[in-house]
Coordinates of C-alpha atoms in Angstrom, one line a residue:
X1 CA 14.4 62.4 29.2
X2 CA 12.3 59.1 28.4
X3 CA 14.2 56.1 28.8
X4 CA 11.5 53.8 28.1
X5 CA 7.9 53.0 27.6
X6 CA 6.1 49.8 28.2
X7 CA 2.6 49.6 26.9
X8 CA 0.3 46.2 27.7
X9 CA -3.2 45.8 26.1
X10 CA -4.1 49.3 24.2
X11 CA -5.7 49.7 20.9
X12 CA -3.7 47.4 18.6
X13 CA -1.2 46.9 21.1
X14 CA -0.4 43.6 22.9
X15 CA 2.3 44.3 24.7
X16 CA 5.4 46.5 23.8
X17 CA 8.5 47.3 25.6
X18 CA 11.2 49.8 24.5
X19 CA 14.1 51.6 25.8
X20 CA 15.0 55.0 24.4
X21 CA 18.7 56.8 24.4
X22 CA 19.6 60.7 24.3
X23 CA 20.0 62.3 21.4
X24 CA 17.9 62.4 18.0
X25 CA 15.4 59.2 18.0
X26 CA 13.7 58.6 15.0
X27 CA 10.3 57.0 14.5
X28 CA 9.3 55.2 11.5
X29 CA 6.3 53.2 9.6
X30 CA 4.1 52.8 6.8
X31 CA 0.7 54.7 6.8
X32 CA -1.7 52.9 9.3
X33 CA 1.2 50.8 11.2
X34 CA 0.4 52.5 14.5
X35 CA 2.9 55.7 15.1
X36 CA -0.9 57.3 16.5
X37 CA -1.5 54.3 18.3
X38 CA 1.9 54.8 20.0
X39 CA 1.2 58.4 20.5
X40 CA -2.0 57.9 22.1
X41 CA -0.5 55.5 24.9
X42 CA 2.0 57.9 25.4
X43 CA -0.4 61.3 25.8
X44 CA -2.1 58.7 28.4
X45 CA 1.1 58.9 30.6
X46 CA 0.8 62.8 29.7
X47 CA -2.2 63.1 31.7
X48 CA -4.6 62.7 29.0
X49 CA -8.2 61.3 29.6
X50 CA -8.8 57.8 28.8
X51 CA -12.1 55.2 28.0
X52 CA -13.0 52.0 27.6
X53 CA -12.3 51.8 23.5
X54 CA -8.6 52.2 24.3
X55 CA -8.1 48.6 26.0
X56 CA -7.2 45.9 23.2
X57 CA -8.8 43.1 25.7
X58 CA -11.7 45.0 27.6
X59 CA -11.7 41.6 29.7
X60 CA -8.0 43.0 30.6
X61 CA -6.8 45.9 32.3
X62 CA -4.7 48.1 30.4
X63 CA -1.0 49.5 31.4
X64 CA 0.9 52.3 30.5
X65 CA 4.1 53.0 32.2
X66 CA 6.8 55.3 31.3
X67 CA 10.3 56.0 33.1
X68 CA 11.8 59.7 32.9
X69 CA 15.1 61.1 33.7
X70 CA 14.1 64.4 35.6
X71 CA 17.2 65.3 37.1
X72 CA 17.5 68.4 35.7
X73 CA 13.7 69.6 35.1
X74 CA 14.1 71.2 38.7
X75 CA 10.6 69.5 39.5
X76 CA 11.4 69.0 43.3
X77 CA 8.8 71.8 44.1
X78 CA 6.0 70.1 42.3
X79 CA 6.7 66.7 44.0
X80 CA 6.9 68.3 47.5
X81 CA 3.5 70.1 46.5
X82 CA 2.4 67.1 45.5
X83 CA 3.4 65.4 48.3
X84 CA 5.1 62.9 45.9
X85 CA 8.3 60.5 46.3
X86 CA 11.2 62.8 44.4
X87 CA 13.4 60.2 42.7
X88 CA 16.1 61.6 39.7
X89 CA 14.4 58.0 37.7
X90 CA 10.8 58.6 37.6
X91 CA 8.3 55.9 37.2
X92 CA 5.1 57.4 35.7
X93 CA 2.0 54.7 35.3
X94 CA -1.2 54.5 34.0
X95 CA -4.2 51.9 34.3
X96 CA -7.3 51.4 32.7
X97 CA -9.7 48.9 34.0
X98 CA -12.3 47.1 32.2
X99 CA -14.8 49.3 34.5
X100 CA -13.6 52.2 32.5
X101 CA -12.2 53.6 35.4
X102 CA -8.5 55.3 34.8
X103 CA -5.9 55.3 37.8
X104 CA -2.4 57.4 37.3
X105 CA 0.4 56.8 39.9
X106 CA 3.5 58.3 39.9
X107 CA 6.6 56.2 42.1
X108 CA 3.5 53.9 42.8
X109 CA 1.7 56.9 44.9
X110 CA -1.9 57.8 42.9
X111 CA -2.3 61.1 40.8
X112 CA -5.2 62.8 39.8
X113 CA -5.1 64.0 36.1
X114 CA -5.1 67.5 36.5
X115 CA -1.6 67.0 38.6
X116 CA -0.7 64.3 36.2
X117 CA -1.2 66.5 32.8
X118 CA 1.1 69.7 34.4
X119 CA 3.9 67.2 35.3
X120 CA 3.5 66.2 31.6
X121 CA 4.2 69.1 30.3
X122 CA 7.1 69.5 31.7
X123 CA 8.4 66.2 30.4
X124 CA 6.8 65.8 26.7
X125 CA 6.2 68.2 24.1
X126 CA 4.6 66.2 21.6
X127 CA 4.7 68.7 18.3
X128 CA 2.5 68.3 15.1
X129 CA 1.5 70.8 12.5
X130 CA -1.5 71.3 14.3
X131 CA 0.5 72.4 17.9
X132 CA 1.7 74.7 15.6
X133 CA -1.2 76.8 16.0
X134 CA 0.5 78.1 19.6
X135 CA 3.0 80.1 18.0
X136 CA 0.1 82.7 16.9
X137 CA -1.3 82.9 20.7
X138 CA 0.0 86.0 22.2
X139 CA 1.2 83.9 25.7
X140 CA 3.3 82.0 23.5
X141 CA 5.0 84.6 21.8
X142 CA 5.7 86.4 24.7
X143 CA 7.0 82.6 26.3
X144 CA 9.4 83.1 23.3
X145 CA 10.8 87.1 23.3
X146 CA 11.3 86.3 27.3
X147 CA 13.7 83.3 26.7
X148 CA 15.6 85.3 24.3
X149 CA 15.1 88.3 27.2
X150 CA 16.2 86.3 30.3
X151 CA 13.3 87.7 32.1
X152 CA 12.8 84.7 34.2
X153 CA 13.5 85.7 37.3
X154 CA 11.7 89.5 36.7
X155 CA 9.1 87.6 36.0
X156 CA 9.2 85.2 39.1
X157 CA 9.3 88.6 41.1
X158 CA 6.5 90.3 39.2
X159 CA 4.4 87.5 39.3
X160 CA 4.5 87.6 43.5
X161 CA 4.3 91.3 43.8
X162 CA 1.3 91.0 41.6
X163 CA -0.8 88.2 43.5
X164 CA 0.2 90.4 46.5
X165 CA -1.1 93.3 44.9
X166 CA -4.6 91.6 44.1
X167 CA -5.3 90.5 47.5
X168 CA -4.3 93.9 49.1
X169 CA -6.9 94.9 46.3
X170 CA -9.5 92.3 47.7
X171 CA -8.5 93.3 50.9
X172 CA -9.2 96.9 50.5
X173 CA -12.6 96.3 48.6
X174 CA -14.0 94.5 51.6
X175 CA -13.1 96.9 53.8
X176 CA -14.8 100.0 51.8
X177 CA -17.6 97.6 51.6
X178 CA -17.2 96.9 55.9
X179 CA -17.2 101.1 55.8
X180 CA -20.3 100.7 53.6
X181 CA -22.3 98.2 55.9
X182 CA -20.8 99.8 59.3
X183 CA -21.8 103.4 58.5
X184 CA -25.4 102.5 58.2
X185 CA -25.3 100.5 61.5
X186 CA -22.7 102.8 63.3
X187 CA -25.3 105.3 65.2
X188 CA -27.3 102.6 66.0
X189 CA -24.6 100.5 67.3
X190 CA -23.6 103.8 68.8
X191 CA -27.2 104.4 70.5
X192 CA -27.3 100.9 71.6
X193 CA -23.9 101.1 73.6
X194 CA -24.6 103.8 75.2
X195 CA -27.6 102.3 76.7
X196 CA -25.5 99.7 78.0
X197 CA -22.9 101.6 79.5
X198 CA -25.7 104.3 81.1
X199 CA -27.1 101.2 82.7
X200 CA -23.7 100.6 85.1
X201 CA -24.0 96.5 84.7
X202 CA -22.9 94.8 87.5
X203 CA -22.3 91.0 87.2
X204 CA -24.6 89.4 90.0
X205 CA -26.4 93.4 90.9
X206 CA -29.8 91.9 89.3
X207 CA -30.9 89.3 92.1
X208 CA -29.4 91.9 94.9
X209 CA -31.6 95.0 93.7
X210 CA -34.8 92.0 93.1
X211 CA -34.1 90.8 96.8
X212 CA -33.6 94.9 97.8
X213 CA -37.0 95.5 96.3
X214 CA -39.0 92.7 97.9
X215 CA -37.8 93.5 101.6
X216 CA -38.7 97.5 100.9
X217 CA -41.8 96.8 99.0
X218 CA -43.1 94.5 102.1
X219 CA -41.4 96.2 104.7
X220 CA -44.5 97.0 106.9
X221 CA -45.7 93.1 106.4
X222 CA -41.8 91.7 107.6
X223 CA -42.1 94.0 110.4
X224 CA -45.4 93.1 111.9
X225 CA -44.1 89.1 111.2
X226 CA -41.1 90.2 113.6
X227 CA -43.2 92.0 116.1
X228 CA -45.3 88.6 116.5
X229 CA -42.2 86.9 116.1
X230 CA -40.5 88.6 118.8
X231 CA -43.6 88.3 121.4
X232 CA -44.1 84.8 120.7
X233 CA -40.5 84.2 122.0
X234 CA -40.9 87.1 124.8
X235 CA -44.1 87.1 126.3
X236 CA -43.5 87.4 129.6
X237 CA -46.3 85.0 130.3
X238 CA -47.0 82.8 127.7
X239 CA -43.4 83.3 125.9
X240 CA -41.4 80.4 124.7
X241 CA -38.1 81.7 126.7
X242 CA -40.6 82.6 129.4
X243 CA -42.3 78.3 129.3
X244 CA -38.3 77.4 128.7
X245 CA -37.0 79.2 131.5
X246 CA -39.4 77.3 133.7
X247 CA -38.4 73.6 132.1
X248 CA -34.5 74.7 133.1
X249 CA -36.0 75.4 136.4
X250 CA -38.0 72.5 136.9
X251 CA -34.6 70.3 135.5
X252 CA -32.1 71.9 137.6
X253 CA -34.2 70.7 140.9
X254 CA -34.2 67.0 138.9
X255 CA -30.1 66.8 138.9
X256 CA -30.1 67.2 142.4
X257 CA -32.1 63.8 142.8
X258 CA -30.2 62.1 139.7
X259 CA -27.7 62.7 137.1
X260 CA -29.5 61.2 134.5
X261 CA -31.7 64.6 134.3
X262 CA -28.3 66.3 133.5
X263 CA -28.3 66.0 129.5
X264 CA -32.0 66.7 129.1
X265 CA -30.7 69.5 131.5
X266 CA -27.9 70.7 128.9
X267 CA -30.6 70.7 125.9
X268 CA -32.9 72.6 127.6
X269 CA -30.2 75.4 128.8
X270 CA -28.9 74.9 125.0
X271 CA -32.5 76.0 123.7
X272 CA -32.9 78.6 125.6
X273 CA -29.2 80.3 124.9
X274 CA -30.2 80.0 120.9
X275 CA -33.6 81.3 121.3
X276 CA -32.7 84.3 123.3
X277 CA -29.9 85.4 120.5
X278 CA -32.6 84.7 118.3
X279 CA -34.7 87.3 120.0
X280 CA -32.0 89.4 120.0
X281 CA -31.5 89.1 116.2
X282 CA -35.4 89.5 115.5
X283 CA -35.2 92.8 117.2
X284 CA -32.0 93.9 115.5
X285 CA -33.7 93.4 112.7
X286 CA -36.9 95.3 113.1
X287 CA -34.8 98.1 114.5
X288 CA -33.1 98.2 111.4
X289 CA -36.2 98.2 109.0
X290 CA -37.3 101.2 107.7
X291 CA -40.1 102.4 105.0
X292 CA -37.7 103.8 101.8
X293 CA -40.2 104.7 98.8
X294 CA -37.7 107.2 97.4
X295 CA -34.7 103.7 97.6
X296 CA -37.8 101.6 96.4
X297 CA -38.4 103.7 93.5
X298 CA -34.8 104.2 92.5
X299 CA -34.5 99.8 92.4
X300 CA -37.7 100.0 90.7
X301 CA -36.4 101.9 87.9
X302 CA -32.9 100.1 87.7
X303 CA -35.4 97.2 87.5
X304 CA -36.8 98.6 84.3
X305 CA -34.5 99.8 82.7
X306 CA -32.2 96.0 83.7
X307 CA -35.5 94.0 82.4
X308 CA -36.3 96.2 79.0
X309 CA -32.4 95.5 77.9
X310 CA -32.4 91.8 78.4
X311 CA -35.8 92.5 76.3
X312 CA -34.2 94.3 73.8
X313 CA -31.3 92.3 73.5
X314 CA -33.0 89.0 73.8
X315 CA -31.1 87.9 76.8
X316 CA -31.4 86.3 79.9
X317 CA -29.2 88.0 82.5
X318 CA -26.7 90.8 83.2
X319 CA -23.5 88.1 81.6
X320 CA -25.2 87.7 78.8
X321 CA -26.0 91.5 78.5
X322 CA -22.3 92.2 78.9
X323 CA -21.3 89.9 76.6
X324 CA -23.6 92.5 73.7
X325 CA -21.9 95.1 75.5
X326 CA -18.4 93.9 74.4
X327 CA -20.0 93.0 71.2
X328 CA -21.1 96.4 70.3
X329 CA -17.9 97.8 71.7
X330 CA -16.2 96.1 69.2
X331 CA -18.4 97.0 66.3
X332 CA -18.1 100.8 67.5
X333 CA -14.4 100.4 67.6
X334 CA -13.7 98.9 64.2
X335 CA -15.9 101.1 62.6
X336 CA -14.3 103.9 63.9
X337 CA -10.9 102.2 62.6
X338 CA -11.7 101.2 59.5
X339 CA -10.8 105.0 57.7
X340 CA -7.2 104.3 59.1
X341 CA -7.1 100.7 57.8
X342 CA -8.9 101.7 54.3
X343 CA -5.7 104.2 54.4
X344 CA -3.0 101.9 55.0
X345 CA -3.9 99.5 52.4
X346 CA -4.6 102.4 49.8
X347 CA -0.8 102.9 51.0
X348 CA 0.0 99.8 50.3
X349 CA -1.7 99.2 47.1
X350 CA 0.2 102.6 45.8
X351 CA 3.9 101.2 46.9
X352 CA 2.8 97.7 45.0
X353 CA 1.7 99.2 42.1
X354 CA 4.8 101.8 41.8
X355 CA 7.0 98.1 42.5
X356 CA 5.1 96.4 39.7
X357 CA 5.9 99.4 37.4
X358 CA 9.1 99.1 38.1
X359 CA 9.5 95.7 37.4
X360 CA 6.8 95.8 33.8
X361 CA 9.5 98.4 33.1
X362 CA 12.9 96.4 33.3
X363 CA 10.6 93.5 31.5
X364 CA 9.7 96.0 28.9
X365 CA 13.5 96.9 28.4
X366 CA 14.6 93.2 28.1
X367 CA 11.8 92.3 25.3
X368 CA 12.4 95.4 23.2
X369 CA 16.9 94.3 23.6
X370 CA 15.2 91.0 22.7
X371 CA 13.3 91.6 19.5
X372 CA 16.0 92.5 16.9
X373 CA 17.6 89.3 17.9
X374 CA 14.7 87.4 17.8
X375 CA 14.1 88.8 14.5
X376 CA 17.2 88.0 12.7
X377 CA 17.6 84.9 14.3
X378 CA 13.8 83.7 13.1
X379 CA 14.6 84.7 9.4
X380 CA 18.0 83.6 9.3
X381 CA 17.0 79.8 10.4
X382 CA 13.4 80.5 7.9
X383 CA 16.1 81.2 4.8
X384 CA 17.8 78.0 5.1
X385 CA 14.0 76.5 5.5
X386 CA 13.1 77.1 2.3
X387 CA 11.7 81.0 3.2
X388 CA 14.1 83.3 1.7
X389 CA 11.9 86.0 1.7
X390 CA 10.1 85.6 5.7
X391 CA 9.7 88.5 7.2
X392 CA 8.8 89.6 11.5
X393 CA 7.3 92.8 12.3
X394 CA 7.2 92.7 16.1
X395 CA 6.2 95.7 18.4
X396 CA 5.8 96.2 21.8
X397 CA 3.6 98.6 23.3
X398 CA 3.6 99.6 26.9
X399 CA 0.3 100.0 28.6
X400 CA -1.1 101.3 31.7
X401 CA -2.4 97.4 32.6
X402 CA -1.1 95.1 34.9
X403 CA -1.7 92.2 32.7
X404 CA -0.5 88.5 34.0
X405 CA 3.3 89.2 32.7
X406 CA 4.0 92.9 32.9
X407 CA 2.6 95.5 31.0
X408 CA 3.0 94.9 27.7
X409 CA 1.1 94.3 24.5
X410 CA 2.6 92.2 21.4
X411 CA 2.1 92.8 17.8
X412 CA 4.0 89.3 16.0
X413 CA 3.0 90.3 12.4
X414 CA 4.7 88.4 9.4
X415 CA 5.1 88.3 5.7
X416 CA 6.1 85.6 3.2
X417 CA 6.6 87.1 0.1
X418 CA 8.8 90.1 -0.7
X419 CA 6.6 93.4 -0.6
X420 CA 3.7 91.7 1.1
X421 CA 1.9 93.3 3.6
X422 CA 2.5 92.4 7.4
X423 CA -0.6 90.6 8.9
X424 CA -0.9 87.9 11.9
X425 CA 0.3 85.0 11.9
X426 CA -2.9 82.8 11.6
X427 CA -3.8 84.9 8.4
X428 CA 0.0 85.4 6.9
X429 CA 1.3 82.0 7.4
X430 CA -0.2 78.4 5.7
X431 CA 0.2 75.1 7.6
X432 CA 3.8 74.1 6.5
X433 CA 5.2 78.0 6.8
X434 CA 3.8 77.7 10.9
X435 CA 5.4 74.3 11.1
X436 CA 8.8 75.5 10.2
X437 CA 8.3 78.9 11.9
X438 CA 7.2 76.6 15.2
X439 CA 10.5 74.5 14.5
X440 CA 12.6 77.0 14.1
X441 CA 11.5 78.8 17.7
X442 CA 12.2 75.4 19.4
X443 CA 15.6 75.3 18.0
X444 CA 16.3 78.8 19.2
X445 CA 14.6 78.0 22.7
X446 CA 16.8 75.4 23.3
X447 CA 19.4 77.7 23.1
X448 CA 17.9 79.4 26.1
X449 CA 15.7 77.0 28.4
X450 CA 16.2 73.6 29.6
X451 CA 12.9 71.9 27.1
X452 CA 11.4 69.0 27.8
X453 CA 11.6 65.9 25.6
X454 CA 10.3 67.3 22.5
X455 CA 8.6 64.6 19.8
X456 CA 8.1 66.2 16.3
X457 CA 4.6 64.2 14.5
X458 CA 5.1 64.1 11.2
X459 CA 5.6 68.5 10.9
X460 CA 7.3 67.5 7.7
X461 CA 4.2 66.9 5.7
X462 CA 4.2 68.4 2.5
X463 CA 8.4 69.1 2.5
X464 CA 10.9 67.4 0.4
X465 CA 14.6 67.9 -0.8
X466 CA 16.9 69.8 0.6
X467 CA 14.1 71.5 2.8
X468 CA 13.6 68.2 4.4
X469 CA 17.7 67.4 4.9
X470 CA 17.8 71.0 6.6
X471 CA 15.3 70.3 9.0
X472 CA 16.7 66.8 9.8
X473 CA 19.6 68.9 10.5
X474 CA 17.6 71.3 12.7
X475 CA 16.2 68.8 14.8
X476 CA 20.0 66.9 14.9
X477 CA 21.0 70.3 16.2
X478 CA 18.3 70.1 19.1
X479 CA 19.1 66.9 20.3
X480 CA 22.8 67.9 21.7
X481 CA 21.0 69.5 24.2
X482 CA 17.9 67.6 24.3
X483 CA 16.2 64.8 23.9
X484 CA 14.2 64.5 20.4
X485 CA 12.2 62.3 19.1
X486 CA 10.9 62.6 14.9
X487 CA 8.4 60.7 13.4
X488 CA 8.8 61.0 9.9
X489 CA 8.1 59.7 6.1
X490 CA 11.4 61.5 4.8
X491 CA 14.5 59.6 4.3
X492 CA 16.6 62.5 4.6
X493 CA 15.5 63.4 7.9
X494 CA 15.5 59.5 9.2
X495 CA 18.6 59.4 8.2
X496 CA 19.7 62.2 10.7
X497 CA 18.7 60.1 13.8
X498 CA 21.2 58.5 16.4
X499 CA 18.7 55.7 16.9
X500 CA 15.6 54.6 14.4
X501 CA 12.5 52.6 15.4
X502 CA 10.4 51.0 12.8
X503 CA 6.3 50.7 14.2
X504 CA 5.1 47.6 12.1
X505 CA 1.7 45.7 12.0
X506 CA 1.4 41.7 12.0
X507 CA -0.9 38.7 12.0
X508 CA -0.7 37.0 15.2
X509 CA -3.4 34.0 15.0
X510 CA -5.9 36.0 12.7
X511 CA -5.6 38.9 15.1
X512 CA -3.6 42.3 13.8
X513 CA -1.2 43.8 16.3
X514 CA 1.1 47.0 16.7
X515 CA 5.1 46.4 17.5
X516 CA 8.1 48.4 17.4
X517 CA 11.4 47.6 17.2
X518 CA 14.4 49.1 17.4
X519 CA 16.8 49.0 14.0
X520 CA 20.0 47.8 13.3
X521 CA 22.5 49.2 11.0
X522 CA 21.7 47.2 8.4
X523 CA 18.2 47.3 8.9
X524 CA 18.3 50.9 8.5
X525 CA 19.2 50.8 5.2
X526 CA 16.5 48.8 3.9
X527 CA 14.2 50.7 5.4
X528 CA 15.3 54.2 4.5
X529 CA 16.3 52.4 1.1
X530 CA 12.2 51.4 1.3
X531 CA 11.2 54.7 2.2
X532 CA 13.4 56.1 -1.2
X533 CA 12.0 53.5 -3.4
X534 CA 9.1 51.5 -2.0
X535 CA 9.1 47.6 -1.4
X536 CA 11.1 46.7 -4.7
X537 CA 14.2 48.3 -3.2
X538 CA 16.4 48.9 -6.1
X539 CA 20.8 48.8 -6.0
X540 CA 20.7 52.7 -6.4
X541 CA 17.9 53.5 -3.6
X542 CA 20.1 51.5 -0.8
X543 CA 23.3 53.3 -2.2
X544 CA 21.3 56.3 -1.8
X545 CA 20.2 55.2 1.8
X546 CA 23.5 54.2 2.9
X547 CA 24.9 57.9 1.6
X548 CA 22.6 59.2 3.6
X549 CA 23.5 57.5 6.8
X550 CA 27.1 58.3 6.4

């Protein structure tokens, strides 16, 4: 519920503060005192979109703040979604700067106003004869026969199942469109891997077979190098171990004279142990080369066939080479799997849809139970609204569509006058009948659903008498379990109220502002008496206004 509203520097506002009680508040004022002005601030809080023309002082910065009881709207979800401060005494606020820039904060953490006008409407239902126009909108009516239904929580469920069943849906249509795009790629991919795996990669097997095919595609010219190597270290008379040999000779006859020949002594011996293994080596080695054109060849074509992949692939080694391997693998693979996957989500999609039947069909049950009830109910409250003869035609008619709430389709005809033909609402029913028809569903809704505060603007235009006292009694009705707000012109229904607030205009220093007080007792008598009989209250219009109080 709204406790209280505080409103500083808007339109013709100054600055206003008011606290508000449970129950049946009603709102009063002459033409032009302000009630839109007040309603304006308050749609602000709602989420609504505000400009500069709104601030009273555009030197000033505008405030609207509002503080709700929410402790049993069950709105912890949305704060936590929100990532809001949940508090049972909410503190909703809104700021206008002279910039023109608008700033919403809820519990003092910011807002933006697409958050800010959903939390709204769970708080404030702010009714006028032209709101009325949402009973003729099918969602609406359907909002209605599912209160009276109790299809909340098949709802709940068939809402889930059926966002589930859309994205197994969008699931399955990009796979088939996957199937689409792999098919004409598969015997490529196909051709392409086989290449690959034909070609026996080897991590590190490119520089050995390159190395391979040097040594066997120079063998003869390694060969003769080692032949000349081998002699130049051999010779038997101008070979290095041959010239060495001597040097050891001449060294060994130096030690005997002096020890200071011995290290020189040890080098040269040194030398000539490592250049005979050398040798040795050298000739292993030319023992072991051979001329191999049929093992050249065969690394020649590995070569090829090594060197036109990386080509063809764009790569720069045999990694990188694997690494399209596993690629194409992969691509093979899936393809290959994607008839089993198409086939489990078709599955899927079948068991969803046979769930989602199920469910349209106990929804389907409940609305049709629903109906007659709805029915009587609607023209019973319409009689004692001054429509005797209102009549509701309302069919159901189950489809093979999985529409946003089940699977129905509503016809909400009507008919005002005895033997008239049934026809929509928008084309049966004049401004005043949809007002009373749109009051008459909130009263039977709040039967059924926790409503938000509700505030009714002026829906009893063009109603008088005993119309008037039986929808002051209505809306009295309402408020036991719910907070109501009325703003009104009609005594009878002002009289209804367990609080009354009078919106007044005033002079202050040759500048016109907007108030709103709360009214005594006494005070309440002189202005329903007012509203009865104009300024010149007469004896009989305040005996008339205090009958209607008591």
């Amino acid at each position: 519920m709204l406790e209280s509203l505080a409103i500083k520097n808007y339109a013709l506002i100054d600055n206003l503060q008011v606290d508000f009680n449970n129950g049946l508040s009603i709102i009063t004022g002459e033409t032009g005192a302000g009630k839109s002005i007040l309603l304006g601030g308050l749609s602000l809080i709602l989420g609504k979109r505000a400009d500069l023309s709104s601030l009273k002082d555009n030197t000033k910065k505008c405030i609207i703040e509002a503080v709700f009881n929410i402790s049993n709207y069950n709105l912890k979800s949305f704060f936590e979604r929100e990532d809001l401060d949940y508090e049972s005494q909410t503190i909703i606020r809104r700021e206008i700067l002279p910039s023109g820039k608008s700033r919403a904060f809820v519990n003092d953490s910011p807002l933006n106003l697409n958050s800010l006008q959903l939390l709204g409407e769970q708080l404030i239902d702010i009714h006028s004869q032209h709101q009325s126009l949402q009973i003729v909108n099918d969602d609406y009516q359907f909002k209605v026969i599912d209160a009276l239904a109790g299809n909340a929580k098949a709802l709940m469920d068939y809402s889930k199942e059926l966002k589930d069943f859309k994205a197994i849906k969008n699931d399955l249509a990009i796979l088939q469109k996957q199937k689409s795009e792999a098919l004409k790629e598969h015997d490529y991919n196909s051709y392409l891997l086989k290449e690959l795996i034909e070609a026996n990669l080897v991590l590190g097997e490119l520089e050995e077979l390159e190395e391979e095919y040097e040594t066997l595609n120079n063998v003869e010219d390694i060969k003769e190098k080692l032949s000349e190597s081998y002699q130049l270290l051999g010779d038997e008379q101008m070979g290095i171990i041959t010239t060495l040999t001597q040097l050891k000779t001449n060294f060994s006859k130096l030690i005997s004279l002096s020890n200071k020949y011995s290290l020189l002594y040890e080098r040269i011996n040194s030398s000539l142990i490592d250049l005979d293994d050398v040798r040795g080596e050298i000739d292993d080695l030319f023992e072991q080369l051979e001329p191999n054109p049929v093992r050249l060849e065969q690394i020649n074509s590995k070569l090829q066939v090594l060197h036109n992949l990386m080509l063809k692939h764009a790569v720069k080694d045999i990694s990188e080479l694997l690494v399209v391997k596993e690629s194409l693998s992969e691509k093979v693979t899936n393809t290959a799997n994607l008839d089993e996957r198409i086939l489990r989500h078709q599955d899927e999609l079948l068991s969803k849809e046979k769930l989602l039947d199920h469910i349209s069909k106990t929804i389907h049950n409940n609305r049709v139970e629903a109906i007659p009830k709805l029915k009587d109910q609607l023209e019973s409250i319409l009689k004692n609204l001054g429509m005797p003869n209102a009549q509701f035609d309302i069919k159901l008619k189950l489809t093979p569509n999985l529409l946003f709430n089940g699977k129905d389709e509503l016809s909400f005809l009507f008919s005002a006058n005895k033997g008239g033909n049934f026809l929509e609402l928008k084309k049966a029913a004049s401004g005043g009948e949809l007002s009373r028809i749109m009051l008459a569903i909130k009263l039977m809704l709040s039967n059924y659903i926790q409503l938000p505060t509700i505030m009714f603007d002026e829906i009893d235009t063009g109603i008088s008498g005993e119309i008037s006292n039986k929808m002051g009694e209505i809306m009295l009705q309402m408020s036991e379990t719910m907070q109501v707000f009325a703003i009104t012109h009609l005594p009878q229904i002002a009289a209804k109220g367990h609080s009354h607030f009078k919106v007044y205009k005033k002079d202050v220093n040759g500048i016109t502002q907007t108030n709103m007080v709360k009214l005594d007792h006494d005070e309440r008598i002189v202005e329903i008496a007012q509203m009865l009989g104009g300024m010149d209250m007469s004896s009989s219009a305040i005996a008339h206004a205090k009958e209607l109080l008591n």
